[in-house]
PDB file of C-alpha atoms in Angstrom:
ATOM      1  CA  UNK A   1     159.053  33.349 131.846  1.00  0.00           C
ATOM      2  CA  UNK A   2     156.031  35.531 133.155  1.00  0.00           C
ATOM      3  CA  UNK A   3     153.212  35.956 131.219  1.00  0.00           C
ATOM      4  CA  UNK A   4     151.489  39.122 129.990  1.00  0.00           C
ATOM      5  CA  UNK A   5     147.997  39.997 130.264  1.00  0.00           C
ATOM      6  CA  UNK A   6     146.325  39.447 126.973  1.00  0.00           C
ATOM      7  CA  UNK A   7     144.650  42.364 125.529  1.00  0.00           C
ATOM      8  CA  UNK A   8     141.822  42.639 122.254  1.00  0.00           C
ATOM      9  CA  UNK A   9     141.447  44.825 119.717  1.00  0.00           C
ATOM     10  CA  UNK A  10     137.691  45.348 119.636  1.00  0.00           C
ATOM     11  CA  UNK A  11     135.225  47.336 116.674  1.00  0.00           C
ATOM     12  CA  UNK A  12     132.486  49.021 118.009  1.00  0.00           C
ATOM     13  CA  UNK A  13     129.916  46.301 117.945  1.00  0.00           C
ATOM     14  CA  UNK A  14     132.401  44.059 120.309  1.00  0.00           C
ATOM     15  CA  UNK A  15     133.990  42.155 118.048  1.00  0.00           C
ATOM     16  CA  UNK A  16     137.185  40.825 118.801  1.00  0.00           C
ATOM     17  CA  UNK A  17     139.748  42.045 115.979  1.00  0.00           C
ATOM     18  CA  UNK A  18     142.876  40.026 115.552  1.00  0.00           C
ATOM     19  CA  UNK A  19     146.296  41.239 113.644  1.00  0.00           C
ATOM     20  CA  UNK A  20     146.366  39.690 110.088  1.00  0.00           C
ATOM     21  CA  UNK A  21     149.857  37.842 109.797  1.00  0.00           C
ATOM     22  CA  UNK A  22     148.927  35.713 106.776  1.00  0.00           C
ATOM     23  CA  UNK A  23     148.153  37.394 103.500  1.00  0.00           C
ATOM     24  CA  UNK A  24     146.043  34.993 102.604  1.00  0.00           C
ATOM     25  CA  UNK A  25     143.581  35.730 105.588  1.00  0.00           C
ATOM     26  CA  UNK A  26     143.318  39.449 104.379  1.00  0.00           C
ATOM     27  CA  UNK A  27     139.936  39.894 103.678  1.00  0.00           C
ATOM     28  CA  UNK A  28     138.298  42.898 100.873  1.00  0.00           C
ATOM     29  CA  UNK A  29     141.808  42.939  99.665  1.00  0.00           C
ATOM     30  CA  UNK A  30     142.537  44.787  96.442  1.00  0.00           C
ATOM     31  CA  UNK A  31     143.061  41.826  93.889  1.00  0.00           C
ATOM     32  CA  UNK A  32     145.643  43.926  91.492  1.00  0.00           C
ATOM     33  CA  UNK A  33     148.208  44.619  94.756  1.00  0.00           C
ATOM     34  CA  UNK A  34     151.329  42.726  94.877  1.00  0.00           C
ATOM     35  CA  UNK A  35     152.285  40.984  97.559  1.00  0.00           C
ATOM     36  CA  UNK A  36     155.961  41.120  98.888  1.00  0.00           C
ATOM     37  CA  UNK A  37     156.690  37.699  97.553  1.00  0.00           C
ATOM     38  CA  UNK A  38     155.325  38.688  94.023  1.00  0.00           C
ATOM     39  CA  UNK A  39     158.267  41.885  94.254  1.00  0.00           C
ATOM     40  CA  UNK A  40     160.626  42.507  91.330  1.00  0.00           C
ATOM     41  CA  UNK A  41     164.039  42.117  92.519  1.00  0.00           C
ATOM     42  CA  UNK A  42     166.675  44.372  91.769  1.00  0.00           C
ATOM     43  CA  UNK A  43     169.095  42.961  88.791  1.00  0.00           C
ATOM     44  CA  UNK A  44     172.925  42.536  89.638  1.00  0.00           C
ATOM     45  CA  UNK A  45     174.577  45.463  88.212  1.00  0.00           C
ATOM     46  CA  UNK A  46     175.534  46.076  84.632  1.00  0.00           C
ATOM     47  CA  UNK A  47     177.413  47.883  82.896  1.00  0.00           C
ATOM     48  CA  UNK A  48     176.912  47.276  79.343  1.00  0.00           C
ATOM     49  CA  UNK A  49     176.002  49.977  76.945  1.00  0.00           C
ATOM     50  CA  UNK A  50     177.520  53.061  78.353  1.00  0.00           C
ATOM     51  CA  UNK A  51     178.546  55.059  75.416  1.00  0.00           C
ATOM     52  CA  UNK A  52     181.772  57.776  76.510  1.00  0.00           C
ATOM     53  CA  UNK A  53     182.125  60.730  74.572  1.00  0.00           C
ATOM     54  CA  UNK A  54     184.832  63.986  74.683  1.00  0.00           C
ATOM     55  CA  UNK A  55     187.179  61.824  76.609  1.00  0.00           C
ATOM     56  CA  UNK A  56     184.646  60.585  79.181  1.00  0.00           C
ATOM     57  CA  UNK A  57     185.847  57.025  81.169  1.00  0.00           C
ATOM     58  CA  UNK A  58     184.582  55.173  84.244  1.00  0.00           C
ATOM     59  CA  UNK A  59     186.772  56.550  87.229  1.00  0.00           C
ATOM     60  CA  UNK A  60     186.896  52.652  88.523  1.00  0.00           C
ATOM     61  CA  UNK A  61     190.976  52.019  87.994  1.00  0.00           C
ATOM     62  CA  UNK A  62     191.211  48.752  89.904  1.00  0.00           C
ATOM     63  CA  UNK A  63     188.040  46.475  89.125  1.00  0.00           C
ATOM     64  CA  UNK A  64     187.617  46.681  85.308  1.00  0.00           C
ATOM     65  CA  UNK A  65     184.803  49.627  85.743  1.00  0.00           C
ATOM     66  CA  UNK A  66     182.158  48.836  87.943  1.00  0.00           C
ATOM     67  CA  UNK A  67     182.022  52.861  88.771  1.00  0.00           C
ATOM     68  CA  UNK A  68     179.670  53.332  86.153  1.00  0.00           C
ATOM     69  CA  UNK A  69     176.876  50.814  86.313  1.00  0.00           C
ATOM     70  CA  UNK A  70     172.910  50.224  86.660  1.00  0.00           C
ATOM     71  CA  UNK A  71     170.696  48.276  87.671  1.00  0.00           C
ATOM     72  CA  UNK A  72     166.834  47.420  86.790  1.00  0.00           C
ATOM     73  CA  UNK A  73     163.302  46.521  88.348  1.00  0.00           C
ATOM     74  CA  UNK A  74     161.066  45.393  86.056  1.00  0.00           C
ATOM     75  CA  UNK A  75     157.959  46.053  87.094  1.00  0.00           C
ATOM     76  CA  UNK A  76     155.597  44.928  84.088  1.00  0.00           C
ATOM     77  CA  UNK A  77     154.457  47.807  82.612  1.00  0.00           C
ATOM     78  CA  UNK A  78     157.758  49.625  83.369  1.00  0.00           C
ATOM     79  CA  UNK A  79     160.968  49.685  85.142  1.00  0.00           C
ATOM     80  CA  UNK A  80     162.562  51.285  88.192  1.00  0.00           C
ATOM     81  CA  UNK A  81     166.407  52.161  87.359  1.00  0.00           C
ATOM     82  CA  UNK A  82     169.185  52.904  89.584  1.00  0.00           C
ATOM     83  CA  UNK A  83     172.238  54.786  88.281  1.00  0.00           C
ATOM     84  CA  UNK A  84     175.360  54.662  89.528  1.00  0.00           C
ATOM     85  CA  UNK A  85     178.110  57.269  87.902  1.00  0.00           C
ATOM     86  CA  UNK A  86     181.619  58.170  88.981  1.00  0.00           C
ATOM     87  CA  UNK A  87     183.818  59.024  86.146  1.00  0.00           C
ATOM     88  CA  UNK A  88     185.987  61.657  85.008  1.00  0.00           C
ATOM     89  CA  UNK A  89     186.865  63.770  81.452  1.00  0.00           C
ATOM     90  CA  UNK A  90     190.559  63.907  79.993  1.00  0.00           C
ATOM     91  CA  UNK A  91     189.783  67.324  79.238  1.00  0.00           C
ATOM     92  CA  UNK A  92     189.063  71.176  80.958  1.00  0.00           C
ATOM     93  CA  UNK A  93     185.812  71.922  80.934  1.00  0.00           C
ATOM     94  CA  UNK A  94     184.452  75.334  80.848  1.00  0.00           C
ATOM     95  CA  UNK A  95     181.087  75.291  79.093  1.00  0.00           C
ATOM     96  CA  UNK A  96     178.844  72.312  78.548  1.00  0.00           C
ATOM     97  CA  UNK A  97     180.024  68.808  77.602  1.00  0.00           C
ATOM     98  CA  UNK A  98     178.862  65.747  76.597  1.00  0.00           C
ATOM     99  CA  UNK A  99     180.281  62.609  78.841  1.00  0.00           C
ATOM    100  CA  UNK A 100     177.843  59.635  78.557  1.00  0.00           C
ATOM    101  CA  UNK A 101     175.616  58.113  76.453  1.00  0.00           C
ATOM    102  CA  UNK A 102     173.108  55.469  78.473  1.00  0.00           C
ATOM    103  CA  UNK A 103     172.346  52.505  77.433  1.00  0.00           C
ATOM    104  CA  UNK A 104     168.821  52.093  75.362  1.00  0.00           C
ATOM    105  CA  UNK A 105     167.740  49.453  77.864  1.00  0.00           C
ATOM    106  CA  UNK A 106     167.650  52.262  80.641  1.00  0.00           C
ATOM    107  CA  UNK A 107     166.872  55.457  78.765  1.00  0.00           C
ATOM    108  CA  UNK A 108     164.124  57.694  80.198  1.00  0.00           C
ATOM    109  CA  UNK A 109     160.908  57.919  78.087  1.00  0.00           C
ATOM    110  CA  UNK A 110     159.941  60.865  79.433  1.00  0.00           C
ATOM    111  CA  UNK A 111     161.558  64.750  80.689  1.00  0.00           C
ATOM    112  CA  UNK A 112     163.486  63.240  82.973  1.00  0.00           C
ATOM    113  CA  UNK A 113     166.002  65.721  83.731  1.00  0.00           C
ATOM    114  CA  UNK A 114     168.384  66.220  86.782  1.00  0.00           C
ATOM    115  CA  UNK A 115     170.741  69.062  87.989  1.00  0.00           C
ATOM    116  CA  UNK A 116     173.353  67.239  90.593  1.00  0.00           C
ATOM    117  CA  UNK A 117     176.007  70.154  92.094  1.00  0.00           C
ATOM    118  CA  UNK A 118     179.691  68.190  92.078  1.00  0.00           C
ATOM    119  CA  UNK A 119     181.329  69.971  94.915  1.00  0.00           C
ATOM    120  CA  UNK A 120     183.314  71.817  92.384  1.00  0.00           C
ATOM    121  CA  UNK A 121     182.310  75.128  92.714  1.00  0.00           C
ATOM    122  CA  UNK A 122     179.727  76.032  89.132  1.00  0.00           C
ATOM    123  CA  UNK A 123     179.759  72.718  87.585  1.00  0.00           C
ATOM    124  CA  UNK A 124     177.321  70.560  87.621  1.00  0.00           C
ATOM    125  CA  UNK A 125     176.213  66.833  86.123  1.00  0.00           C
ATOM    126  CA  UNK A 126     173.267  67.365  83.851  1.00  0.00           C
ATOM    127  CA  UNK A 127     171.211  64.213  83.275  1.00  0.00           C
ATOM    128  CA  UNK A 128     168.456  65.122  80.718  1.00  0.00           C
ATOM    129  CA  UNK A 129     167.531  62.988  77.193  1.00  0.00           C
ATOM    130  CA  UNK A 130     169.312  59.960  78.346  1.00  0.00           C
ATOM    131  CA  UNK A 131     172.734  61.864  78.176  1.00  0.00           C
ATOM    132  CA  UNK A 132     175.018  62.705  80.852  1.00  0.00           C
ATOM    133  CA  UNK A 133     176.615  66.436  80.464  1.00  0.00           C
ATOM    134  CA  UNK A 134     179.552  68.148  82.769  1.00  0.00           C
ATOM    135  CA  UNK A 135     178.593  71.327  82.944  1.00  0.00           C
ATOM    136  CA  UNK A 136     180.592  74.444  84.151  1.00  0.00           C
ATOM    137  CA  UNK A 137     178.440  77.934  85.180  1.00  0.00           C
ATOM    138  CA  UNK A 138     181.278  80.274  84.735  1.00  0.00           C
ATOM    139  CA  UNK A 139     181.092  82.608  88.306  1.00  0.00           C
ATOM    140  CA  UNK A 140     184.525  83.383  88.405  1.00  0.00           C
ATOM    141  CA  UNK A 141     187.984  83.726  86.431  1.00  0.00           C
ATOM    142  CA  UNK A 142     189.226  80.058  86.843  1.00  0.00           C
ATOM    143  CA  UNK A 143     186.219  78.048  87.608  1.00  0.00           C
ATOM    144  CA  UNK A 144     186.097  75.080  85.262  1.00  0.00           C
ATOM    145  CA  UNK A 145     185.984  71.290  85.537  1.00  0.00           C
ATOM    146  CA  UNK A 146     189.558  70.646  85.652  1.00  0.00           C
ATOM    147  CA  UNK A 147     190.784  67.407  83.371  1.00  0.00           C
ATOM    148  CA  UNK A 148     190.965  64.300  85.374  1.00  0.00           C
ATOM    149  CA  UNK A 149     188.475  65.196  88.611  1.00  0.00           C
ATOM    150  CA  UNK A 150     186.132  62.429  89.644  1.00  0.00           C
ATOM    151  CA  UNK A 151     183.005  63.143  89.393  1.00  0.00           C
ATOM    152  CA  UNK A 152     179.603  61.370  91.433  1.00  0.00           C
ATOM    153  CA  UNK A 153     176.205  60.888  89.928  1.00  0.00           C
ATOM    154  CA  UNK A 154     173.462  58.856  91.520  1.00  0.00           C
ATOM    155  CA  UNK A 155     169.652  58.675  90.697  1.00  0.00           C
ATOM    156  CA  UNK A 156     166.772  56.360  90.214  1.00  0.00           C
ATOM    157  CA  UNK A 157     164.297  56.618  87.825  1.00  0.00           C
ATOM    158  CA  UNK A 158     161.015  54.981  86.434  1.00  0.00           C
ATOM    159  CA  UNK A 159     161.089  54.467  82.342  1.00  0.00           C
ATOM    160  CA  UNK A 160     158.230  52.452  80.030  1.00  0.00           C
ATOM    161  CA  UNK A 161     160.712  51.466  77.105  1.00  0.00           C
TER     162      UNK A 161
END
């Protein structure tokens, strides 16, 4: 194996400066920062809670619906949420509905409110007061959410309840 030539890091007084690989060799460290072994880990995903309304249901057909589920950081003084939607209505839509309810656990403490295009041309998922609404912006005779489409949300979030 050939060897390299070894080369310093220096300040401007001489000193020698060597990379830190040890946290605990940090020195003037800020005492409230987390290190990556004090980390919140992401919770296995849940879906408890989900409250469907207007004929709302998880899309997930084959494993007992995991389509609609979250999952939490808890951070201390709040939490870091991941949500994961794909669902679908029993019904037209061609105004503004009501499809999900979210559990209290995750709901948003603050305006936390998201506009998420579908791929169906004028509607939309609206995510605002911890409710999830299909929405359809009427451009042209025959645009509506048509009964039975799959539709995708994803989004993460930070909430203090």
């Amino acid at each position: 194996m050939a060897e390299g030539t070894k080369a310093y890091i220096e300040d401007r007084d001489g000193n020698k400066i060597l990379p830190a690989t040890d946290w605990s060799i940090i020195q003037n460290k800020p005492t409230d920062l987390a290190t990556t072994g004090q980390l919140p880990k992401l919770s296995p995903w849940q879906r408890d809670g989900f409250v469907y309304k207007n004929g709302a249901y998880d899309w997930d057909h084959v494993n007992n619906g995991y389509n609609c589920a979250y999952r939490i950081a808890d951070m201390g003084g709040f939490k870091l949420v991941e949500l994961r939607l794909v669902f679908g209505l029993n019904q037209d839509v061609v105004g503004d509905t009501e499809a999900i309810e979210l559990p209290r656990i995750i709901q948003a403490d603050g305006n936390e409110e998201v506009w998420q295009a579908t791929g169906i041309r004028g509607v939309f998922v609206h995510f605002a007061n911890s409710h999830i609404d299909v929405y359809c912006q009427k451009i042209g005779d025959g645009d509506k959410y048509s009964a039975n489409s799959m539709v995708s949300f994803h989004t993460t979030y930070l909430t203090t309840i």
